[in-house]
Amino acid sequence: MRKKYYCKPRWAYLGMMALLWLLRSAPPVQAQTPAAETGPLLNPTQFLGYELGSRFTPHATLLRYVEHVAAHAAGRMRVQPYGSTYENRPLEVVQIGTPENMARLEEIRQNNLRLAGLASGTARTDAPAVVWLSYNIHGNEAVSSEAVMQVLYDLANPENPETRQFLQHTVLLVDPCVNPDGHERYVQWYNRVRAQVPNASPYAWEHREPWPGGRFNHYYFDLNRDWAWQTQQESRQRLALYNQWLPQVHADFHEMGPEDPYYFSPAAKPFHEDITNFQRKFQGIIGDYNRAVFDKNNWLYFTRETYDLFYPSYGDTYPSFNGAIGMTYEQGGSGRAGVRYAKSDGDTLTLAQRISHHHAASLATIRAASERQMELVKEFRKYFDEARTAPRGSYKSYVVAGSGDPGQLRAFTEYLQRQQIQFGYAPRRQRLRGFNYFAGREETVQVEAQDVVISMYQPKSTLVKVLFEPRPALEDSLTYDITAWALPYSFGLKAYALKDRIAANGQAANTPTVVAASSAALSQPYAYVARWNNLQDVRFLSRLLQQKVKVRVAGRAFESEGQKYLPGTLVITRNGNEALGPKFDQLIRSQADSAGVMVRAVQSGFSTSGADLGSGYVRNVARPNIAVVAGNGVSPTAFGEVWHFFEQQIGYPVTVLGTDYLPSVPLAKFDVLILPDGDYSEVYSERQLEALKTWVRGGGRLIAMEGAAAFLSGKKDFLLRAKPADSTAARKADPYRLLKPYANAEREQIGERVQGSVYRVLLDNTHPLAFGYGNTYFALIRDTLNYRFLGEGGWNVGVLKRDNYAAGFAGRNARRKLNDTFVLGAQDMGRGQVIYLADNPLFRGFWQGGKLLFGNALFFVGQ
C-alpha cells in the first residue's frame, strides 16, 4: 500500500544502434520448463499441508509450490528466473499461455516490441495481450503471495474451463513475490509470535510488528517507489525483464490498513496529464469487471479515492508511462492484520477473506484483458505510434550539457539506457530558444557539440516527457507523493528543454581516465589531481582511503599546468605515499578507472595561482571511522538510504549501532556518528545528550538529518533554532478563519504542506560541506524547514532566501515558511562539529545531485 504516513512525514544514432542490437541479440534469460511430475496437481491446501489462509507461507515453500504447479502444466507454464535479492533469494516470474502460444513465446515477445517500435519488422495486431501481475512488493502485505498460489492453481487446472478460455487471448507473466527479503522478514516474525489459535485482538503481540517491519527490502527501501529510479537490485533486475516485454496490462497487488475494505480502479485524481484517455477509460473497464465480482459476493470496496496516478515511480504509473494499463489493488489488512483481526465495527477480518478478494481481482483483470484483447493491442500500438510521430507536449528535444561533469554524465546516460530511452549527441554548436532548468526560465541557450540530445520522436517519448518536464501539471494539489522529479534537477546537470526538434548524430567524446599536460608526466608524475564533482568521485576517495593511500583536499582554488581547480579537488602526491612503492601509480590509475573518474597527472607541486600542492590549505583527508544509528525511533527508510549509500554506492565500511544499546557504546571509538531522520525523544535522555556533546567537543562529527536535526533544535549548546511564529500574520488573520467545512479538512491542510518540491538552495561553496558545487544546489524539499539562520559559531552553508522555488507543489503557508530559512550547515563545538542536514540529500537514493553533499559531510568537514 502507498501508506500516507510514509509520504507526508506519499534514443540519434549510436544509442539507437546499440539498443537495437541489444533487443535483437539478447533475449531474456532462458525460462525453465520443469519435467512433468507424476501424481495429481495439488491445490495449495493439499500441497502445503495446512488450509490456505490459516498461516503465512515462507518464501521457499511458495517457490516450491510454484515449481509444482508449473511441472504439472509443463506445456502451459514456465518459470523464468530473472535475478536474486540482496539476501540471495530467487526472483522469478511464471510465464503462462496456451500450448500454442507457449511454443511461440519468443515470437510473441518480439512482436510486442515491434508494436512499440523497439524492434524491427512488421508487427501483428492479432497477437495475444500481455498481462503482468505483480504480488507482494511490500513484504508485510503478504496476503498477495498467498493469493497467487490459488491464482496459479486455477490457471494450471485443466478442469477449469474459465481460465482456459482466458488464455486463448492472453499471455501472462506472474511475479509471485517481488520482495522476498521483506516478505520473509515479516513471515518469519509472525510465525514466531502468533498464538496457537490466532488472536484477533488488535492489542495482541502478533499485530504489533517490530522495527523495521517487513514492508521494505534488505536496505529498507520501498520498492513500490523505485520503479522509475531503479536504485535497488530487485528493481533493476525486474525492470530489465519488464522492458523486454512491455505488457499491455500491469496490476500491482497491495494491502492498506486493516479497517479499510478493498480498492480497485478507476484511480483518484490527480491523473498525470500524460495518462491517455484510453488508459483512463480502460481503467474503468477493468474496474467494471471487478465491480461485478465484488457486487455478486456482497464485498465492500471503493474506487476513485486516495490512489492517484501522478508520481511516476509506482507500479501503476510507471507501466502507464510505458504504454500499459497500470493499476493498483489494495486489500484491507497489511502486516498488522495477521491471520485474524478484530475490526472496530465488530467484524473479524481473516486472511482467508483477504486471499479471496485478491484472487477474484486477479481473475477479473485477466478476464477483462482477454475479452478486450483486440482493443488493448490496437491501442498499445497507437500509443507508441503517436509517441514516435506526434509526441506529447510543447518540448520536442531535451539537451544535457556534455561538458563539466563527465562522471555524472556517464551515470545519466547509463540511466537512459536502462529505461530504453534513445539518445544521441549534438554534432555542432547552435543557439536556440528553450527552457533553462538552472535559470528557471525560457531564454536563448547555446547547445554545444557533443551535448547529449534526447529527442521526443522515439517510442519512449511519453516517459521522456514525464521524467524531464520542468514543472509537471498538477490538476489537483491533493496528491499522494512528491510532485517534482525532473532528471536535470535530480542529477544536478545543466540542461535545456527545447521546442525545436534537433539533429543528434554526433559522437561521444572518448576521454581517457588519466591525462597529463605532457607525455613525460604520465610515467611517474609528481602528483595526481582529481576534481570533486559527483558520487563517482566520492567512491574514488573511499577506495583510496581503504587502500591506505594518503589523499589531500584543496581548501582553496588553484591553477596548475594550465588547468583551474576548485576547492574540494583531491590531490594525491607521491610524497607521503612512498610506502606503496612501485604500486602507487598503478593503484591510482586502476581505482580511477574502476570508479569512472578522470585524474590528471602533474609534474610539479607549483601552482601558477592559488595554493601550491604542499600548502597548508591542501589538507590531509583522514580515514574516518563512521557509525550510523538504527532501531526504534529511527525511520527505517532514512536509515536504509544511509546504509545503502555506504555499502552499495561508495563501498565504505560503516558500523550500525542499535538504539537499544546506544548508551553503552564508547563513542570515542568513532570519528563520525550519523543520526538519520527519526524521533529521538526516546533515544537520547538529557544525560545521554550531554554525553553526546562531550564526544563532539572531543573532536567527534555529528551528522543530524531531518528529524534528528529537529530534535536538536532549541536544545542547549545547539545553534539550530526554529523561526518564531508569524505574529503579524496572526494579528491580520480573518476572524472567521475557523469557520470552515469539515469536508474540506484534508484540503485545508495542504496549505501547510510541501509535496516534494524542487527548491534552489543558495550555497557557500567555500565551506567544505559544499565543496564541488557552484553557488546553488537543487534540493527536493519535502518539509517546511522553518529554521532561523545559525548564529555566531555556526556556518549557514545552504539556505533558502525569498522566491527560491523551482518546481512542484508547496502550499501557501509552506511557501512563506520556506523563505529565508536554513537548510544545511555546521557549527563548531569544541574540537568537533555538528552538521545539520535539515533536508535529506539521500532521499530514496535517486536524488543524485545531493550525494556529494553527504560525502563532504563524511570526509571533509572538520579536516
Short mmCIF file of N, CA, C and O in Angstrom, two decimals, residues 669-754:
data_model
loop_
_atom_site.label_atom_id
_atom_site.label_comp_id
_atom_site.label_asym_id
_atom_site.label_seq_id
_atom_site.Cartn_x
_atom_site.Cartn_y
_atom_site.Cartn_z
N LYS A 669 35.37 5.48 20.03
CA LYS A 669 35.85 4.57 19.00
C LYS A 669 35.52 5.06 17.59
O LYS A 669 36.00 4.50 16.61
N PHE A 670 34.69 6.09 17.48
CA PHE A 670 34.22 6.56 16.19
C PHE A 670 34.54 8.03 15.98
O PHE A 670 34.56 8.82 16.94
N ASP A 671 34.76 8.39 14.72
CA ASP A 671 35.02 9.79 14.35
C ASP A 671 33.75 10.50 13.90
O ASP A 671 33.61 11.71 14.08
N VAL A 672 32.83 9.74 13.29
CA VAL A 672 31.60 10.32 12.74
C VAL A 672 30.42 9.48 13.22
O VAL A 672 30.46 8.25 13.19
N LEU A 673 29.38 10.17 13.67
CA LEU A 673 28.14 9.50 14.05
C LEU A 673 26.99 10.12 13.25
O LEU A 673 26.81 11.35 13.28
N ILE A 674 26.23 9.29 12.57
CA ILE A 674 25.12 9.76 11.74
C ILE A 674 23.80 9.42 12.42
O ILE A 674 23.55 8.27 12.81
N LEU A 675 22.97 10.43 12.57
CA LEU A 675 21.62 10.24 13.07
C LEU A 675 20.66 10.45 11.91
O LEU A 675 20.38 11.59 11.51
N PRO A 676 20.12 9.38 11.31
CA PRO A 676 19.15 9.56 10.21
C PRO A 676 17.85 10.15 10.73
O PRO A 676 17.66 10.33 11.95
N ASP A 677 16.97 10.48 9.83
CA ASP A 677 15.66 11.02 10.20
C ASP A 677 14.97 10.11 11.19
O ASP A 677 15.06 8.88 11.11
N GLY A 678 14.28 10.71 12.15
CA GLY A 678 13.56 9.92 13.13
C GLY A 678 13.11 10.77 14.29
O GLY A 678 13.29 12.00 14.32
N ASP A 679 12.54 10.12 15.28
CA ASP A 679 12.13 10.78 16.52
C ASP A 679 13.06 10.29 17.62
O ASP A 679 12.97 9.15 18.06
N TYR A 680 13.93 11.18 18.08
CA TYR A 680 14.96 10.79 19.04
C TYR A 680 14.60 11.13 20.49
O TYR A 680 15.44 11.03 21.37
N SER A 681 13.37 11.49 20.72
CA SER A 681 12.98 11.86 22.07
C SER A 681 13.09 10.70 23.05
O SER A 681 13.32 10.92 24.25
N GLU A 682 12.91 9.47 22.57
CA GLU A 682 13.04 8.29 23.43
C GLU A 682 14.41 7.64 23.30
O GLU A 682 14.67 6.63 23.94
N VAL A 683 15.27 8.20 22.45
CA VAL A 683 16.61 7.64 22.24
C VAL A 683 17.63 8.34 23.12
O VAL A 683 18.46 7.68 23.76
N TYR A 684 17.54 9.66 23.16
CA TYR A 684 18.51 10.44 23.93
C TYR A 684 17.83 11.12 25.12
O TYR A 684 17.02 12.04 24.94
N SER A 685 18.15 10.64 26.30
CA SER A 685 17.74 11.34 27.50
C SER A 685 18.64 12.57 27.66
O SER A 685 19.61 12.76 26.93
N GLU A 686 18.32 13.40 28.62
CA GLU A 686 19.14 14.60 28.86
C GLU A 686 20.58 14.22 29.19
O GLU A 686 21.53 14.84 28.70
N ARG A 687 20.74 13.18 29.98
CA ARG A 687 22.08 12.74 30.36
C ARG A 687 22.84 12.19 29.15
O ARG A 687 24.03 12.48 28.96
N GLN A 688 22.16 11.43 28.32
CA GLN A 688 22.81 10.86 27.14
C GLN A 688 23.15 11.93 26.11
O GLN A 688 24.15 11.84 25.41
N LEU A 689 22.32 12.97 26.07
CA LEU A 689 22.60 14.07 25.16
C LEU A 689 23.86 14.82 25.60
O LEU A 689 24.66 15.26 24.77
N GLU A 690 24.04 14.95 26.90
CA GLU A 690 25.27 15.58 27.41
C GLU A 690 26.49 14.74 27.04
O GLU A 690 27.54 15.28 26.69
N ALA A 691 26.38 13.43 27.14
CA ALA A 691 27.49 12.56 26.75
C ALA A 691 27.79 12.70 25.27
O ALA A 691 28.96 12.67 24.85
N LEU A 692 26.74 12.88 24.45
CA LEU A 692 26.93 13.07 23.01
C LEU A 692 27.69 14.37 22.75
O LEU A 692 28.62 14.41 21.93
N LYS A 693 27.32 15.42 23.46
CA LYS A 693 28.01 16.71 23.27
C LYS A 693 29.46 16.61 23.73
O LYS A 693 30.36 17.22 23.11
N THR A 694 29.71 15.89 24.78
CA THR A 694 31.09 15.70 25.24
C THR A 694 31.93 15.02 24.16
O THR A 694 33.09 15.39 23.93
N TRP A 695 31.34 14.03 23.51
CA TRP A 695 32.05 13.36 22.41
C TRP A 695 32.35 14.32 21.26
O TRP A 695 33.44 14.32 20.70
N VAL A 696 31.37 15.16 20.92
CA VAL A 696 31.59 16.13 19.84
C VAL A 696 32.69 17.10 20.23
O VAL A 696 33.61 17.37 19.44
N ARG A 697 32.65 17.62 21.45
CA ARG A 697 33.67 18.58 21.89
C ARG A 697 35.07 17.97 21.85
O ARG A 697 36.06 18.68 21.67
N GLY A 698 35.16 16.67 21.99
CA GLY A 698 36.44 15.99 21.95
C GLY A 698 36.94 15.73 20.54
O GLY A 698 38.00 15.13 20.36
N GLY A 699 36.19 16.17 19.53
CA GLY A 699 36.63 16.01 18.14
C GLY A 699 35.70 15.20 17.27
O GLY A 699 36.02 14.95 16.10
N GLY A 700 34.57 14.76 17.80
CA GLY A 700 33.63 13.97 17.00
C GLY A 700 32.84 14.82 16.02
O GLY A 700 32.67 16.02 16.21
N ARG A 701 32.35 14.19 14.98
CA ARG A 701 31.49 14.87 14.00
C ARG A 701 30.12 14.21 14.04
O ARG A 701 29.98 13.02 13.78
N LEU A 702 29.13 15.00 14.36
CA LEU A 702 27.76 14.52 14.45
C LEU A 702 26.99 15.02 13.23
O LEU A 702 26.92 16.22 12.99
N ILE A 703 26.41 14.09 12.46
CA ILE A 703 25.59 14.45 11.30
C ILE A 703 24.14 14.18 11.65
O ILE A 703 23.74 13.01 11.81
N ALA A 704 23.37 15.24 11.81
CA ALA A 704 21.96 15.12 12.18
C ALA A 704 21.09 15.42 10.97
O ALA A 704 21.13 16.52 10.42
N MET A 705 20.28 14.45 10.57
CA MET A 705 19.49 14.55 9.35
C MET A 705 18.01 14.70 9.66
O MET A 705 17.46 13.99 10.50
N GLU A 706 17.36 15.64 9.01
CA GLU A 706 15.91 15.86 9.08
C GLU A 706 15.40 15.85 10.52
O GLU A 706 15.66 16.75 11.29
N GLY A 707 14.66 14.81 10.90
CA GLY A 707 14.06 14.77 12.23
C GLY A 707 15.08 14.81 13.34
O GLY A 707 14.79 15.31 14.43
N ALA A 708 16.28 14.29 13.09
CA ALA A 708 17.33 14.36 14.10
C ALA A 708 17.76 15.80 14.31
O ALA A 708 18.00 16.23 15.44
N ALA A 709 17.85 16.58 13.23
CA ALA A 709 18.15 17.99 13.34
C ALA A 709 17.05 18.71 14.10
O ALA A 709 17.31 19.57 14.95
N ALA A 710 15.81 18.37 13.80
CA ALA A 710 14.68 18.98 14.50
C ALA A 710 14.72 18.66 15.99
O ALA A 710 14.37 19.49 16.83
N PHE A 711 15.14 17.44 16.33
CA PHE A 711 15.26 17.06 17.74
C PHE A 711 16.29 17.92 18.46
O PHE A 711 16.07 18.33 19.62
N LEU A 712 17.41 18.21 17.82
CA LEU A 712 18.46 19.02 18.45
C LEU A 712 18.10 20.50 18.48
O LEU A 712 18.65 21.26 19.29
N SER A 713 17.19 20.91 17.61
CA SER A 713 16.82 22.32 17.52
C SER A 713 16.30 22.85 18.85
O SER A 713 15.41 22.25 19.47
N GLY A 714 16.89 23.96 19.29
CA GLY A 714 16.44 24.60 20.53
C GLY A 714 17.04 24.04 21.78
O GLY A 714 16.85 24.61 22.86
N LYS A 715 17.78 22.96 21.68
CA LYS A 715 18.39 22.39 22.88
C LYS A 715 19.70 23.09 23.20
O LYS A 715 20.37 23.65 22.33
N LYS A 716 20.05 23.07 24.45
CA LYS A 716 21.23 23.76 24.95
C LYS A 716 22.48 23.38 24.16
O LYS A 716 22.73 22.20 23.90
N ASP A 717 23.25 24.39 23.77
CA ASP A 717 24.53 24.30 23.07
C ASP A 717 24.39 24.01 21.58
O ASP A 717 25.38 24.07 20.86
N PHE A 718 23.18 23.72 21.12
CA PHE A 718 22.99 23.51 19.69
C PHE A 718 22.42 24.79 19.07
O PHE A 718 21.47 25.38 19.61
N LEU A 719 22.99 25.24 17.99
CA LEU A 719 22.65 26.54 17.41
C LEU A 719 21.40 26.54 16.56
O LEU A 719 20.86 27.61 16.26
N LEU A 720 20.93 25.38 16.15
CA LEU A 720 19.75 25.33 15.30
C LEU A 720 18.52 25.75 16.09
O LEU A 720 18.27 25.25 17.20
N ARG A 721 17.74 26.69 15.52
CA ARG A 721 16.54 27.22 16.18
C ARG A 721 15.41 27.34 15.16
O ARG A 721 15.63 27.71 14.01
N ALA A 722 14.20 27.04 15.60
CA ALA A 722 13.03 27.27 14.75
C ALA A 722 12.73 28.75 14.68
O ALA A 722 12.99 29.50 15.63
N LYS A 723 12.18 29.19 13.58
CA LYS A 723 11.78 30.58 13.45
C LYS A 723 10.56 30.84 14.33
O LYS A 723 9.73 29.94 14.54
N PRO A 724 10.42 32.05 14.83
CA PRO A 724 9.25 32.36 15.67
C PRO A 724 7.98 32.38 14.84
O PRO A 724 8.01 32.50 13.61
N ALA A 725 6.87 32.26 15.52
CA ALA A 725 5.58 32.32 14.85
C ALA A 725 5.39 33.68 14.20
O ALA A 725 5.88 34.70 14.70
N ASP A 726 4.67 33.72 13.11
CA ASP A 726 4.42 34.96 12.39
C ASP A 726 3.30 35.71 13.09
O ASP A 726 2.13 35.57 12.76
N SER A 727 3.66 36.52 14.08
CA SER A 727 2.64 37.22 14.88
C SER A 727 1.91 38.26 14.06
O SER A 727 0.72 38.54 14.30
N THR A 728 2.59 38.88 13.08
CA THR A 728 1.94 39.89 12.25
C THR A 728 0.81 39.26 11.44
O THR A 728 -0.31 39.80 11.39
N ALA A 729 1.11 38.10 10.86
CA ALA A 729 0.08 37.40 10.10
C ALA A 729 -1.07 36.98 10.99
O ALA A 729 -2.23 37.03 10.60
N ALA A 730 -0.74 36.60 12.23
CA ALA A 730 -1.79 36.17 13.17
C ALA A 730 -2.72 37.33 13.50
O ALA A 730 -3.94 37.16 13.60
N ARG A 731 -2.15 38.54 13.69
CA ARG A 731 -2.98 39.69 14.03
C ARG A 731 -3.90 40.08 12.89
O ARG A 731 -5.02 40.55 13.11
N LYS A 732 -3.44 39.89 11.65
CA LYS A 732 -4.23 40.27 10.48
C LYS A 732 -5.14 39.16 9.99
O LYS A 732 -5.82 39.31 8.98
N ALA A 733 -5.16 38.05 10.68
CA ALA A 733 -5.92 36.90 10.22
C ALA A 733 -7.41 37.19 10.22
O ALA A 733 -7.92 37.94 11.06
N ASP A 734 -8.11 36.56 9.31
CA ASP A 734 -9.56 36.68 9.23
C ASP A 734 -10.19 36.10 10.50
O ASP A 734 -9.93 34.95 10.84
N PRO A 735 -10.99 36.86 11.20
CA PRO A 735 -11.59 36.33 12.44
C PRO A 735 -12.50 35.13 12.20
O PRO A 735 -12.79 34.39 13.13
N TYR A 736 -12.97 34.95 10.97
CA TYR A 736 -13.87 33.84 10.68
C TYR A 736 -13.12 32.64 10.08
O TYR A 736 -13.73 31.73 9.52
N ARG A 737 -11.77 32.66 10.21
CA ARG A 737 -10.97 31.61 9.58
C ARG A 737 -11.28 30.22 10.13
O ARG A 737 -11.05 29.20 9.47
N LEU A 738 -11.77 30.17 11.36
CA LEU A 738 -12.06 28.86 11.96
C LEU A 738 -13.40 28.29 11.52
O LEU A 738 -13.71 27.13 11.80
N LEU A 739 -14.19 29.10 10.83
CA LEU A 739 -15.50 28.63 10.38
C LEU A 739 -15.35 28.02 8.99
O LEU A 739 -15.56 28.66 7.96
N LYS A 740 -14.96 26.78 8.93
CA LYS A 740 -14.72 26.11 7.65
C LYS A 740 -15.34 24.72 7.67
O LYS A 740 -15.46 24.09 8.73
N PRO A 741 -15.78 24.23 6.50
CA PRO A 741 -16.47 22.93 6.43
C PRO A 741 -15.57 21.77 6.83
O PRO A 741 -14.39 21.73 6.46
N TYR A 742 -16.15 20.85 7.55
CA TYR A 742 -15.42 19.64 7.95
C TYR A 742 -14.95 18.86 6.73
O TYR A 742 -13.85 18.30 6.72
N ALA A 743 -15.77 18.84 5.66
CA ALA A 743 -15.44 18.07 4.46
C ALA A 743 -14.16 18.57 3.79
O ALA A 743 -13.52 17.85 3.03
N ASN A 744 -13.79 19.82 4.11
CA ASN A 744 -12.59 20.39 3.49
C ASN A 744 -11.35 20.25 4.37
O ASN A 744 -10.32 20.85 4.09
N ALA A 745 -11.45 19.46 5.43
CA ALA A 745 -10.36 19.40 6.42
C ALA A 745 -9.04 19.00 5.78
O ALA A 745 -8.01 19.64 6.01
N GLU A 746 -9.05 17.92 4.98
CA GLU A 746 -7.79 17.45 4.39
C GLU A 746 -7.25 18.48 3.41
O GLU A 746 -6.04 18.75 3.38
N ARG A 747 -8.14 19.09 2.63
CA ARG A 747 -7.69 20.08 1.66
C ARG A 747 -7.16 21.33 2.35
O ARG A 747 -6.22 21.97 1.86
N GLU A 748 -7.71 21.68 3.50
CA GLU A 748 -7.23 22.85 4.23
C GLU A 748 -5.79 22.65 4.69
O GLU A 748 -5.02 23.60 4.79
N GLN A 749 -5.44 21.40 4.99
CA GLN A 749 -4.08 21.13 5.47
C GLN A 749 -3.03 21.29 4.39
O GLN A 749 -1.84 21.41 4.69
N ILE A 750 -3.45 21.31 3.12
CA ILE A 750 -2.50 21.39 2.02
C ILE A 750 -1.66 22.66 2.09
O ILE A 750 -0.49 22.67 1.72
N GLY A 751 -2.26 23.72 2.60
CA GLY A 751 -1.53 24.98 2.68
C GLY A 751 -0.27 24.90 3.51
O GLY A 751 0.65 25.72 3.34
N GLU A 752 -0.21 23.91 4.40
CA GLU A 752 0.96 23.77 5.26
C GLU A 752 1.96 22.75 4.71
O GLU A 752 3.02 22.56 5.31
N ARG A 753 1.66 22.13 3.59
CA ARG A 753 2.47 21.00 3.12
C ARG A 753 3.37 21.34 1.94
O ARG A 753 3.06 22.23 1.14
N VAL A 754 4.48 20.62 1.86
CA VAL A 754 5.37 20.66 0.70
C VAL A 754 5.36 19.26 0.11
O VAL A 754 5.78 18.31 0.75
#
